Coordinates of C-alpha atoms and ligand atoms in Angstrom, one line a residue:
M53 CA 2.5 4.0 -22.3
C54 CA -0.7 5.4 -23.7
G55 CA -4.1 4.5 -22.2
I56 CA -7.0 3.2 -24.3
I57 CA -10.6 2.7 -23.4
G58 CA -13.6 1.6 -25.4
Y59 CA -17.3 1.6 -24.4
I60 CA -20.2 -0.5 -25.9
G61 CA -23.5 -0.6 -24.1
K62 CA -27.0 0.7 -23.7
G63 CA -26.1 4.1 -22.2
L64 CA -24.1 7.1 -23.6
A65 CA -20.5 6.4 -24.2
Q66 CA -19.1 9.9 -23.7
E67 CA -19.0 10.2 -19.9
S68 CA -17.5 6.7 -19.4
L69 CA -14.8 7.3 -22.0
I70 CA -13.7 10.7 -20.7
D71 CA -13.8 9.5 -17.1
G72 CA -11.8 6.4 -18.1
L73 CA -9.2 8.6 -19.9
R74 CA -8.8 10.7 -16.8
R75 CA -8.0 7.5 -14.8
L76 CA -5.6 6.3 -17.5
E77 CA -3.9 9.7 -17.8
Y78 CA -1.0 8.4 -15.7
R79 CA 0.0 6.3 -18.8
G80 CA 0.6 9.3 -21.0
Y81 CA -0.6 12.8 -21.2
D82 CA 0.8 14.3 -24.4
S83 CA -2.6 14.4 -26.2
A84 CA -6.0 12.7 -26.0
G85 CA -8.9 11.9 -28.4
V86 CA -12.2 10.1 -28.8
A87 CA -14.2 8.7 -31.6
F88 CA -18.0 7.8 -31.5
H89 CA -19.8 5.5 -33.9
E90 CA -22.7 7.7 -35.0
G91 CA -24.4 5.3 -37.4
N92 CA -23.2 6.5 -40.8
E93 CA -20.0 8.3 -39.6
F94 CA -17.4 8.5 -36.9
C95 CA -17.5 11.7 -34.8
M96 CA -14.0 12.5 -33.6
S97 CA -12.4 15.0 -31.2
R98 CA -8.7 15.2 -30.6
E99 CA -6.7 17.7 -28.6
T100 CA -3.1 18.1 -27.6
G101 CA -2.3 18.4 -23.9
R102 CA -4.2 16.9 -21.0
V103 CA -7.5 15.0 -21.0
Q104 CA -9.2 18.1 -19.6
N105 CA -8.6 19.9 -23.0
L106 CA -10.5 17.0 -24.7
A107 CA -13.2 17.0 -22.0
D108 CA -13.8 20.7 -22.6
S109 CA -14.0 20.2 -26.4
V110 CA -16.4 17.2 -26.3
Q111 CA -18.7 19.0 -23.8
K112 CA -19.5 21.6 -26.4
N113 CA -20.6 18.9 -28.8
S114 CA -22.2 16.1 -26.7
S115 CA -22.4 12.7 -28.4
Q116 CA -25.5 10.5 -28.1
S117 CA -23.6 7.4 -29.2
S118 CA -23.3 4.3 -27.2
L119 CA -20.2 3.0 -28.9
G120 CA -16.9 4.7 -28.8
I121 CA -13.2 4.5 -28.2
A122 CA -10.7 6.9 -26.7
H123 CA -7.0 7.3 -26.1
T124 CA -4.5 9.3 -24.0
R125 CA -1.1 9.4 -25.7
W126 CA 2.5 9.2 -24.7
A127 CA 4.2 10.1 -28.0
T128 CA 6.5 7.4 -29.6
H129 CA 6.2 7.9 -33.4
G130 CA 5.7 11.6 -34.3
A131 CA 5.5 14.8 -32.4
V132 CA 2.7 15.9 -30.1
T133 CA 0.3 17.2 -32.7
V134 CA -3.5 16.8 -33.4
P135 CA -2.9 14.6 -36.5
N136 CA -0.7 12.3 -34.5
T137 CA -3.3 12.0 -31.8
H138 CA -5.5 8.9 -31.6
P139 CA -8.0 7.6 -32.6
H140 CA -6.8 7.1 -36.1
V141 CA -9.2 6.7 -39.0
S142 CA -8.5 4.6 -42.1
H143 CA -8.2 6.3 -45.5
D144 CA -11.7 5.1 -46.5
G145 CA -13.3 6.3 -43.2
K146 CA -14.4 2.7 -42.4
F147 CA -12.3 2.1 -39.4
V148 CA -11.2 3.9 -36.3
M149 CA -8.6 2.5 -33.9
V150 CA -6.7 3.4 -30.7
H151 CA -3.3 1.7 -30.1
N152 CA -0.9 1.3 -27.2
G153 CA 2.5 -0.1 -28.2
V154 CA 4.9 0.1 -31.1
I155 CA 4.5 -1.5 -34.5
E156 CA 8.2 -2.2 -35.4
N157 CA 7.7 -3.0 -39.1
F158 CA 5.4 0.0 -39.7
G159 CA 7.8 1.4 -42.3
A160 CA 7.5 -1.7 -44.5
L161 CA 3.8 -1.9 -44.0
K162 CA 3.4 1.8 -44.8
H163 CA 5.4 1.4 -48.0
F164 CA 3.2 -1.6 -49.0
L165 CA 0.0 0.4 -48.3
S166 CA 1.3 3.5 -50.1
G167 CA 1.9 1.3 -53.1
K168 CA -1.9 0.6 -53.0
G169 CA -2.6 4.3 -53.2
I170 CA -3.3 4.8 -49.5
E171 CA -2.4 8.2 -48.1
F172 CA -1.5 9.0 -44.5
N173 CA -2.3 11.9 -42.3
S174 CA 0.0 11.3 -39.4
E175 CA 3.5 10.1 -38.7
T176 CA 2.3 7.3 -36.5
D177 CA 2.8 3.6 -36.7
S178 CA -0.8 3.3 -35.4
E179 CA -2.4 4.9 -38.5
V180 CA -0.6 2.3 -40.5
L181 CA -2.1 -0.5 -38.6
C182 CA -5.6 1.0 -38.9
N183 CA -5.2 1.2 -42.6
L184 CA -3.8 -2.3 -42.8
I185 CA -7.0 -3.5 -41.2
A186 CA -9.1 -1.5 -43.6
Y187 CA -7.1 -2.8 -46.6
N188 CA -7.6 -6.4 -45.5
Y189 CA -11.3 -5.7 -45.0
S190 CA -11.6 -4.5 -48.5
E191 CA -9.8 -7.6 -49.8
L192 CA -12.2 -10.0 -47.9
L193 CA -15.4 -8.8 -49.5
N194 CA -17.5 -12.0 -49.2
E195 CA -16.1 -13.5 -46.1
K196 CA -18.5 -14.5 -43.3
D197 CA -16.3 -13.2 -40.5
R198 CA -15.0 -10.3 -42.6
L199 CA -14.4 -7.8 -39.8
I200 CA -12.7 -10.3 -37.4
D201 CA -10.6 -11.8 -40.1
A202 CA -9.5 -8.4 -41.3
V203 CA -8.2 -7.6 -37.8
R204 CA -6.6 -11.0 -37.4
I205 CA -4.8 -10.9 -40.7
A206 CA -3.5 -7.4 -40.1
L207 CA -2.2 -8.3 -36.7
A208 CA -0.4 -11.4 -38.1
Q209 CA 1.4 -9.0 -40.5
C210 CA 2.6 -6.8 -37.6
R211 CA 5.8 -7.1 -35.6
G212 CA 6.0 -5.3 -32.3
A213 CA 3.6 -4.6 -29.4
Y214 CA 0.0 -3.6 -29.4
G215 CA -3.1 -3.2 -27.3
I216 CA -5.8 -2.0 -29.6
A217 CA -9.5 -1.2 -29.8
V218 CA -11.1 -1.1 -33.2
L219 CA -14.5 0.0 -34.6
C220 CA -15.9 -0.5 -38.1
L221 CA -18.6 1.7 -39.6
D222 CA -20.4 -1.3 -41.0
Y223 CA -20.9 -2.8 -37.5
S224 CA -22.8 -0.5 -35.2
E225 CA -22.8 -3.1 -32.3
T226 CA -19.3 -4.5 -32.3
M227 CA -16.0 -3.5 -30.8
I228 CA -12.8 -5.5 -31.2
G229 CA -9.8 -5.5 -28.9
A230 CA -6.5 -7.4 -29.2
R231 CA -3.2 -7.5 -27.4
R232 CA 0.4 -8.6 -27.8
G233 CA 3.0 -7.1 -25.4
S234 CA 0.7 -4.2 -24.2
P235 CA -2.0 -4.9 -21.6
L236 CA -5.7 -5.1 -22.3
V237 CA -8.6 -5.9 -20.1
V238 CA -12.3 -6.4 -20.8
G239 CA -14.7 -4.8 -18.3
L240 CA -18.1 -6.4 -17.8
G241 CA -20.9 -4.2 -16.4
D242 CA -24.7 -4.4 -16.2
D243 CA -25.5 -2.1 -19.1
A244 CA -22.2 -1.7 -20.8
N245 CA -18.9 -3.5 -21.5
F246 CA -15.5 -2.0 -21.9
I247 CA -12.0 -2.6 -23.3
A248 CA -9.2 -0.7 -21.5
S249 CA -5.5 -0.7 -20.8
D250 CA -6.2 -1.4 -17.2
A251 CA -9.1 -2.0 -14.9
S252 CA -8.9 1.4 -13.1
A253 CA -10.4 2.9 -16.3
F254 CA -13.8 1.4 -15.6
V255 CA -13.9 1.3 -11.8
G256 CA -17.4 2.0 -10.6
R257 CA -18.9 1.1 -14.1
A258 CA -17.8 -2.6 -14.5
K259 CA -18.2 -5.4 -12.0
E260 CA -15.8 -7.8 -13.5
A261 CA -12.6 -7.7 -15.4
V262 CA -11.2 -10.3 -17.9
F263 CA -7.5 -9.9 -18.5
L264 CA -6.5 -10.8 -22.0
N265 CA -3.4 -12.9 -22.6
D266 CA -0.9 -12.0 -25.3
G267 CA -2.1 -13.1 -28.7
E268 CA -5.8 -12.9 -27.7
L269 CA -8.7 -11.1 -29.3
A270 CA -11.8 -9.8 -27.5
I271 CA -15.0 -9.5 -29.6
L272 CA -17.6 -7.4 -27.9
K273 CA -21.0 -7.5 -29.6
G274 CA -24.0 -5.8 -28.0
T275 CA -23.9 -7.0 -24.4
D276 CA -22.1 -10.3 -25.3
F277 CA -18.4 -10.9 -25.5
R278 CA -16.0 -13.7 -26.3
I279 CA -12.3 -14.2 -26.4
T280 CA -10.4 -16.0 -29.1
T281 CA -6.8 -16.5 -30.0
L282 CA -5.5 -14.6 -33.0
E283 CA -5.7 -17.9 -34.9
G284 CA -9.5 -18.1 -34.1
Q285 CA -9.7 -20.7 -31.4
E286 CA -12.1 -19.9 -28.5
A287 CA -10.1 -18.9 -25.4
K288 CA -11.0 -19.2 -21.7
A289 CA -12.3 -16.0 -20.1
V290 CA -11.5 -15.8 -16.4
A291 CA -13.4 -12.9 -14.7
H292 CA -12.1 -11.1 -11.6
P293 CA -14.2 -8.8 -9.4
V294 CA -13.2 -5.1 -9.7
D295 CA -15.1 -3.4 -6.9
Q296 CA -12.4 -3.7 -4.3
I297 CA -10.3 -1.0 -6.0
S298 CA -13.0 1.5 -6.4
E299 CA -12.4 4.1 -3.7
E300 CA -8.7 3.6 -3.6
V301 CA -8.1 5.6 -6.8
E302 CA -9.8 8.8 -5.4
I303 CA -7.4 11.6 -4.4
G304 CA -9.3 12.5 -1.2
D305 CA -8.1 15.7 0.6
F306 CA -4.6 15.5 -0.8
D307 CA -2.9 17.9 -3.1
S308 CA -1.7 15.1 -5.5
F309 CA -1.6 11.4 -5.8
M310 CA 2.1 11.4 -5.0
E311 CA 1.4 13.1 -1.6
K312 CA -1.4 10.7 -0.9
E313 CA 0.7 7.7 -1.8
I314 CA 3.6 8.9 0.4
Y315 CA 1.3 9.3 3.4
E316 CA -0.5 6.0 2.9
Q317 CA 2.7 4.0 3.3
P318 CA 2.0 2.8 6.9
T319 CA -1.3 1.2 5.7
A320 CA 0.3 0.0 2.5
L321 CA 3.1 -1.7 4.4
K322 CA 0.6 -3.3 6.8
N323 CA -1.1 -4.8 3.8
T324 CA 2.2 -6.0 2.3
L325 CA 3.1 -7.7 5.6
R326 CA -0.3 -9.1 6.7
G327 CA -0.5 -12.8 7.3
R328 CA 3.0 -13.4 5.8
F329 CA 4.9 -14.7 8.8
G330 CA 5.4 -18.3 10.0
D331 CA 3.5 -19.4 13.2
D332 CA 6.7 -19.7 15.2
G333 CA 7.5 -15.9 14.5
T334 CA 10.9 -16.5 13.1
T335 CA 10.4 -16.5 9.3
A336 CA 8.4 -15.1 6.5
K337 CA 5.7 -17.2 4.7
L338 CA 5.1 -16.0 1.1
G339 CA 2.2 -18.0 -0.4
G340 CA 3.2 -17.3 -4.0
L341 CA 6.4 -19.2 -3.4
E342 CA 4.7 -22.4 -2.3
G343 CA 5.6 -25.4 -4.4
H344 CA 9.1 -24.0 -5.1
E345 CA 10.6 -24.7 -1.6
E346 CA 13.1 -27.3 -3.0
E347 CA 14.4 -25.0 -5.7
L348 CA 14.7 -22.1 -3.2
R349 CA 16.6 -24.2 -0.7
N350 CA 19.1 -25.2 -3.3
L351 CA 19.6 -21.8 -5.1
D352 CA 23.1 -20.7 -5.9
R353 CA 22.3 -17.3 -7.5
I354 CA 19.5 -14.8 -7.6
I355 CA 19.2 -12.4 -10.5
F356 CA 16.9 -9.4 -10.1
V357 CA 15.6 -7.8 -13.2
A358 CA 13.7 -4.4 -13.0
C359 CA 13.7 -0.8 -14.2
G360 CA 13.9 2.6 -12.5
T361 CA 12.7 2.7 -8.9
A362 CA 11.9 -1.0 -8.9
R363 CA 15.5 -1.6 -9.7
H364 CA 16.7 0.5 -6.8
A365 CA 14.4 -1.6 -4.5
C366 CA 16.1 -4.7 -5.9
M367 CA 19.5 -3.2 -5.2
V368 CA 18.5 -2.8 -1.6
G369 CA 17.3 -6.4 -1.8
E370 CA 20.8 -7.4 -3.0
Y371 CA 22.4 -6.2 0.2
L372 CA 19.6 -7.6 2.5
I373 CA 19.4 -11.0 0.9
E374 CA 23.2 -11.5 0.7
R375 CA 23.4 -10.6 4.4
L376 CA 20.5 -12.7 5.6
A377 CA 20.6 -15.7 3.3
R378 CA 24.2 -15.6 1.9
V379 CA 23.0 -16.3 -1.6
P380 CA 24.9 -14.3 -4.3
V381 CA 22.6 -11.7 -5.8
E382 CA 22.9 -9.7 -9.0
V383 CA 20.7 -6.8 -10.1
E384 CA 20.3 -6.2 -13.8
H385 CA 18.7 -3.4 -15.7
A386 CA 15.9 -5.5 -17.3
S387 CA 16.6 -3.9 -20.6
E388 CA 20.3 -5.1 -20.5
F389 CA 19.6 -8.6 -19.2
R390 CA 17.7 -9.5 -22.3
Y391 CA 20.6 -8.9 -24.6
R392 CA 23.4 -10.3 -22.5
N393 CA 25.0 -13.6 -23.0
S394 CA 25.2 -14.2 -19.3
P395 CA 26.3 -17.8 -18.5
K396 CA 23.4 -20.0 -17.6
A397 CA 23.6 -21.5 -14.1
E398 CA 21.1 -24.3 -13.5
K399 CA 20.2 -23.2 -10.0
S400 CA 19.7 -19.5 -10.7
L401 CA 16.4 -17.8 -9.8
V402 CA 15.3 -14.8 -11.7
I403 CA 13.1 -12.4 -9.8
A404 CA 11.4 -9.7 -11.8
V405 CA 10.1 -6.7 -9.8
S406 CA 7.6 -4.3 -11.3
Q407 CA 4.9 -2.2 -9.7
S408 CA 2.7 -2.2 -12.8
G409 CA 3.7 -5.7 -13.9
E410 CA 3.5 -4.3 -17.5
T411 CA 7.0 -2.8 -18.0
L412 CA 8.0 -4.3 -21.3
D413 CA 11.7 -4.4 -20.6
T414 CA 11.0 -6.4 -17.5
L415 CA 8.6 -8.7 -19.2
E416 CA 11.0 -9.3 -22.0
A417 CA 13.7 -10.1 -19.4
V418 CA 11.4 -12.7 -17.9
R419 CA 10.7 -14.2 -21.3
E420 CA 14.4 -14.5 -22.0
A421 CA 15.0 -16.1 -18.6
K422 CA 12.2 -18.6 -19.3
T423 CA 13.7 -19.4 -22.7
K424 CA 16.9 -20.3 -20.9
G425 CA 15.0 -22.6 -18.6
L426 CA 15.4 -20.6 -15.4
L427 CA 12.9 -20.4 -12.6
T428 CA 11.2 -17.0 -12.6
L429 CA 9.3 -15.2 -9.8
G430 CA 7.5 -11.9 -9.9
I431 CA 7.0 -9.1 -7.3
T432 CA 4.3 -6.9 -8.6
N433 CA 1.5 -4.7 -7.3
V434 CA -1.1 -5.3 -10.1
V435 CA -3.2 -8.4 -9.7
G436 CA -3.6 -10.2 -13.0
S437 CA -0.8 -8.1 -14.7
S438 CA 1.3 -9.7 -17.4
L439 CA 4.2 -10.2 -14.9
A440 CA 1.9 -12.0 -12.5
R441 CA 0.7 -14.3 -15.3
E442 CA 4.0 -15.0 -17.0
T443 CA 6.2 -15.9 -14.0
D444 CA 6.4 -19.3 -12.3
G445 CA 5.3 -17.9 -9.0
G446 CA 5.5 -14.6 -7.1
V447 CA 4.2 -12.2 -4.5
Y448 CA 1.8 -9.4 -4.7
Q449 CA 2.7 -6.1 -3.0
R450 CA -0.9 -5.3 -2.0
V451 CA -0.4 -1.5 -1.7
G452 CA -3.4 -0.5 -3.8
P453 CA -3.2 1.4 -7.1
E454 CA -0.2 3.7 -7.5
I455 CA -1.4 6.6 -9.6
G456 CA 1.4 9.2 -9.2
V457 CA 4.0 8.7 -11.9
A458 CA 6.8 8.9 -9.4
S459 CA 6.8 5.6 -7.5
T460 CA 6.7 5.9 -3.7
K461 CA 4.7 3.4 -1.8
A462 CA 5.6 0.7 -4.3
F463 CA 9.3 1.1 -3.6
S464 CA 8.8 0.7 0.2
S465 CA 6.7 -2.5 -0.3
Q466 CA 9.2 -3.9 -2.8
V467 CA 12.0 -3.4 -0.3
C468 CA 9.9 -4.9 2.4
L469 CA 9.2 -8.0 0.3
C470 CA 12.9 -8.3 -0.5
A471 CA 13.6 -8.3 3.2
M472 CA 10.9 -11.0 3.7
L473 CA 12.4 -13.1 0.9
G474 CA 15.9 -12.7 2.5
L475 CA 14.4 -13.8 5.8
A476 CA 12.6 -16.8 4.3
L477 CA 15.7 -17.9 2.4
G478 CA 17.9 -17.2 5.4
R479 CA 15.9 -19.4 7.6
M480 CA 16.1 -22.2 5.0
R481 CA 19.9 -21.8 5.4
D482 CA 22.0 -20.4 8.3
L483 CA 20.0 -17.7 9.8
S484 CA 19.3 -18.5 13.5
P485 CA 15.7 -18.5 14.9
M486 CA 16.7 -15.6 17.2
D487 CA 18.0 -13.5 14.3
G488 CA 14.8 -14.5 12.4
Q489 CA 12.6 -13.4 15.3
G490 CA 14.4 -10.0 15.5
I491 CA 13.7 -9.4 11.8
V492 CA 10.1 -10.4 12.1
E493 CA 9.7 -8.0 15.0
A494 CA 11.4 -5.2 13.1
L495 CA 9.1 -5.7 10.1
N496 CA 6.0 -5.7 12.2
D497 CA 7.2 -2.5 13.8
L498 CA 7.8 -0.9 10.5
P499 CA 4.4 0.7 9.7
D500 CA 4.5 2.6 13.1
L501 CA 8.0 3.8 12.4
V502 CA 7.0 4.9 9.0
S503 CA 4.1 6.9 10.5
R504 CA 6.6 8.6 12.9
V505 CA 8.9 9.7 10.1
L506 CA 6.0 11.0 8.0
Q507 CA 4.8 13.1 10.9
Q508 CA 7.9 15.2 10.5
G509 CA 6.8 16.2 7.0
E510 CA 6.8 19.9 7.9
Q511 CA 10.5 19.8 8.7
I512 CA 11.3 18.3 5.3
R513 CA 9.1 21.0 3.6
E514 CA 11.3 23.7 5.4
L515 CA 14.5 22.0 4.2
A516 CA 13.1 21.7 0.7
L517 CA 12.4 25.4 0.8
K518 CA 15.9 26.2 2.0
Y519 CA 17.5 24.2 -0.9
S520 CA 14.9 24.8 -3.5
K521 CA 17.1 27.1 -5.6
A522 CA 19.7 24.4 -6.2
E523 CA 20.0 23.1 -9.8
H524 CA 22.5 20.4 -8.9
L525 CA 22.3 18.1 -5.9
L526 CA 24.2 15.0 -4.8
F527 CA 22.8 12.1 -2.7
M528 CA 25.2 9.8 -0.8
G529 CA 24.8 6.6 1.2
R530 CA 26.7 3.4 1.9
Q531 CA 25.7 -0.3 1.6
S532 CA 22.0 -0.7 1.5
L533 CA 21.6 3.1 1.7
Y534 CA 23.5 3.6 -1.5
P535 CA 20.5 2.5 -3.6
V536 CA 18.4 4.8 -1.4
A537 CA 20.7 7.6 -2.5
L538 CA 20.1 6.6 -6.1
E539 CA 16.4 6.6 -5.5
G540 CA 16.4 10.0 -3.8
A541 CA 18.2 11.5 -6.8
L542 CA 15.9 9.8 -9.3
K543 CA 12.8 11.0 -7.4
L544 CA 14.1 14.6 -7.3
K545 CA 15.1 14.8 -11.0
E546 CA 12.0 13.2 -12.4
I547 CA 9.5 15.5 -10.7
S548 CA 11.5 18.7 -10.2
Y549 CA 13.8 18.6 -13.3
A550 CA 16.8 19.6 -11.1
H551 CA 19.9 17.6 -11.8
A552 CA 20.7 15.1 -9.1
E553 CA 23.1 12.1 -8.8
G554 CA 23.4 9.3 -6.3
Y555 CA 26.7 7.8 -5.2
P556 CA 28.2 5.5 -2.6
A557 CA 29.5 8.0 -0.1
A558 CA 33.1 6.9 -0.5
E559 CA 33.0 7.4 -4.2
L560 CA 32.7 11.1 -3.7
K561 CA 36.5 11.6 -3.7
H562 CA 36.9 9.6 -6.9
G563 CA 35.3 12.3 -9.1
P564 CA 32.0 13.9 -7.9
I565 CA 33.7 16.0 -5.3
A566 CA 34.8 18.2 -8.2
L567 CA 31.1 19.3 -8.5
I568 CA 31.0 20.6 -4.9
N569 CA 30.5 24.3 -4.5
P570 CA 28.2 26.5 -2.4
E571 CA 25.4 26.1 -4.9
C572 CA 25.5 22.2 -4.9
P573 CA 24.0 20.7 -1.8
S574 CA 24.9 17.2 -0.8
I575 CA 22.4 15.0 1.0
F576 CA 24.1 12.3 3.1
I577 CA 22.2 9.3 4.5
V578 CA 24.0 8.2 7.6
E579 CA 23.9 4.5 8.5
G580 CA 23.7 4.2 12.2
S581 CA 26.3 1.4 12.1
E582 CA 30.1 1.3 12.5
L583 CA 30.2 2.9 9.0
S584 CA 28.7 6.1 10.2
A585 CA 32.0 7.6 11.2
K586 CA 33.3 7.2 7.6
T587 CA 30.2 8.8 6.1
I588 CA 30.6 11.7 8.6
A589 CA 34.2 12.1 7.4
N590 CA 32.9 12.4 3.8
M591 CA 30.4 15.1 4.9
Q592 CA 33.3 17.0 6.4
E593 CA 35.2 16.8 3.1
V594 CA 32.2 18.5 1.4
K595 CA 31.9 21.1 4.1
A596 CA 35.7 21.9 3.8
R597 CA 34.9 22.8 0.2
Q598 CA 32.0 25.1 1.1
G599 CA 29.4 22.6 0.0
P600 CA 26.0 22.7 1.9
V601 CA 25.3 19.4 3.7
L602 CA 22.0 17.9 4.8
A603 CA 22.4 14.8 6.9
I604 CA 19.6 12.2 7.3
A605 CA 20.7 10.3 10.4
P606 CA 19.2 8.0 13.1
E607 CA 18.6 9.4 16.5
G608 CA 21.7 8.8 18.7
V609 CA 24.3 9.1 16.0
E610 CA 26.2 12.3 16.8
I611 CA 26.7 14.6 13.9
P612 CA 29.4 17.2 14.6
K613 CA 28.2 20.8 14.0
E614 CA 30.9 21.4 11.5
A615 CA 29.9 18.3 9.4
A616 CA 26.4 19.3 8.4
D617 CA 24.2 22.4 8.0
D618 CA 21.0 20.5 8.8
V619 CA 20.2 17.2 10.3
F620 CA 16.9 15.3 9.8
R621 CA 16.5 12.5 12.4
L622 CA 15.2 9.0 11.8
P623 CA 14.1 6.6 14.5
V624 CA 16.5 4.0 15.6
A625 CA 15.6 0.8 13.8
H626 CA 16.8 -2.7 12.7
E627 CA 19.1 -2.6 9.7
V628 CA 16.6 -4.4 7.4
V629 CA 14.1 -1.6 7.7
R630 CA 16.5 1.4 7.7
P631 CA 16.5 1.8 3.9
I632 CA 12.7 2.1 3.8
L633 CA 12.8 4.7 6.6
A634 CA 15.7 6.6 5.1
N635 CA 13.9 6.9 1.8
L636 CA 10.8 8.6 3.3
P637 CA 12.4 12.0 3.9
L638 CA 13.8 11.9 0.3
Q639 CA 10.4 11.2 -1.1
L640 CA 9.0 14.2 0.8
F641 CA 12.0 16.3 -0.1
A642 CA 11.5 15.7 -3.8
Y643 CA 7.7 16.3 -3.4
H644 CA 8.1 19.6 -1.7
F645 CA 11.0 20.7 -3.8
A646 CA 8.9 20.2 -7.0
R647 CA 5.7 21.7 -5.5
L648 CA 7.7 24.8 -4.4
R649 CA 8.6 25.2 -8.1
G650 CA 5.0 25.0 -9.0
L651 CA 5.3 21.7 -10.9
D652 CA 2.7 19.0 -11.4
V653 CA 4.3 16.1 -9.4
D654 CA 1.7 13.5 -10.6
K655 CA 2.5 14.1 -14.3
P656 CA 6.1 15.1 -14.8
R657 CA 7.1 16.1 -18.3
N658 CA 8.0 13.4 -20.8
L659 CA 7.2 10.5 -18.4
A660 CA 4.4 8.0 -18.1
K661 CA 3.6 5.6 -15.4
S662 CA 3.6 2.3 -17.3
V663 CA 6.4 1.9 -19.8
T664 CA 5.1 -0.6 -22.3
V665 CA 7.6 0.1 -25.1
E666 CA 11.3 -1.0 -25.2
Ligands
F6R98 C1 10.2 6.3 -11.0 C2 9.4 5.3 -11.6 C3 10.0 4.5 -12.7 C4 9.5 3.0 -12.5 C5 9.9 2.2 -13.7 C6 9.5 0.7 -13.5 O1 9.6 7.0 -10.0 O2 8.3 5.2 -11.3 O3 11.4 4.5 -12.7 O4 9.9 2.5 -11.3 O5 9.4 2.7 -14.9 O6 8.1 0.6 -13.4 P1 7.4 -0.7 -12.9 O7 7.7 -0.8 -11.5 O8 5.9 -0.5 -13.2 O9 8.0 -1.8 -13.7

């Protein structure tokens, strides 16, 4: 949550900072601010609302500075007001700071600083940290490394998570960044260097990115930089090229990033699948799992940890892996796993799934699993993310940056990778070469089938229009389509603010059926297996109570007229890819439903793309 960017270089900071904030806006968009080092003072602008408000305001007063920091906020401590907007300035005007994260002991630190006569202008934990740095600086009057030591000491006094960028008035050529728990990356360009929450912020301006590890400090001085630990030891800086993501973050002709990301799923899935099958065409070959074959062969339990949409993908994975590999699978909310006393089993594998690779609940679950000595693997989309670095092995999704807050293409590729994992594990156990070959073929056909479904987007728009007045909707599916029902409901509620729930279809009569009335549409996802008849019977139960029914069903499955008001057809496909196909019309339904209500689907209220607080 919250995006930060800092610029230090030979050019003007303003354009890079505002542009960077626009690219980071998916991390939070409650308010935005910028501070420039102007020699003998900091020039600040802060506005509530979107980055555009800030851009309008700084345009009136263009800065000539080549050193500045900026922030886009997702409110944690304190309401959405200008005083709570970053950057925060210390009481003596010496320091400005932007912060992503939560300082858990800010109350005690604030009390300490108040005792020293320091007054505060905001309700934020971040202003406390800024003042703590200023206080330590004032106490270190004659130290050689006064600035760096002041930051180090303050950070050692903090509990919680932070990614920060700090400027000091006495240093017109220095910017300091540090991280613990929240991501931070240094961008290296020809004429300027950057600090940012993620590399998308300096796409087109920096050539290389150096991802900081937890507990590291970046010291950017003029055109130089170095990384140290918080204790002061030099740390290794590994640079990764950033050019390859440059044009992928542009919106092109689409109306929103969400729409673009839905429609790029055929390509995204091709990239997820590329080069990942064994030469004999019967199994999957996931490079990131190499070296762990023995452990994978002998597994007796898999525990998935994830949040939100990623967790729904894992739930699909649970059905697929149990079916293909016959390994018991559990799916945990990452936030719950961490605090459970689940019995330790030696041969358990923990798989953490996270598009961003920065979701704090998921990372903490991984850390807890490692504490217990379990093997951890990650499935993530972001190269160099904390998840990628902290797990023992893993697989990249390769779907390109996902900017829309509502996760779409990431879900499809996560399910696809779960199917590939199930295939690989299955082939290490009982799955026959013929069954393996059938799954490989089904996965290779998937991108084309996805294209076919997306071509029917107009039909979904019409259905969304028909049901767009509904304030309560139910989504139902069985087996691996039950998590798809959950995902359809989540997508709809997060971007349209209509109330939606997902259930296993047979659960309907155990409670939710009480909600059925002519104003509450039910969306049923029909399996295309021997279970279809049972789901169709559930649809009839809804129709008997005057509830509108929309069925999503494979071609060839007969839906009696009296069982559904509308039917959207999916192509006939292998069971391992059906959940991905069935989810596509639900993504489009949520998208059109929200657009028809005039809502901004890329930035739904109260949400942020990357949730880096617990
Ligand atoms: C919903 C959505 C969220 C994320 C969740 C986990 O559309 O995007 O529910 O899935 O916050 O995010 P990652 O996958 O980055 O860990």
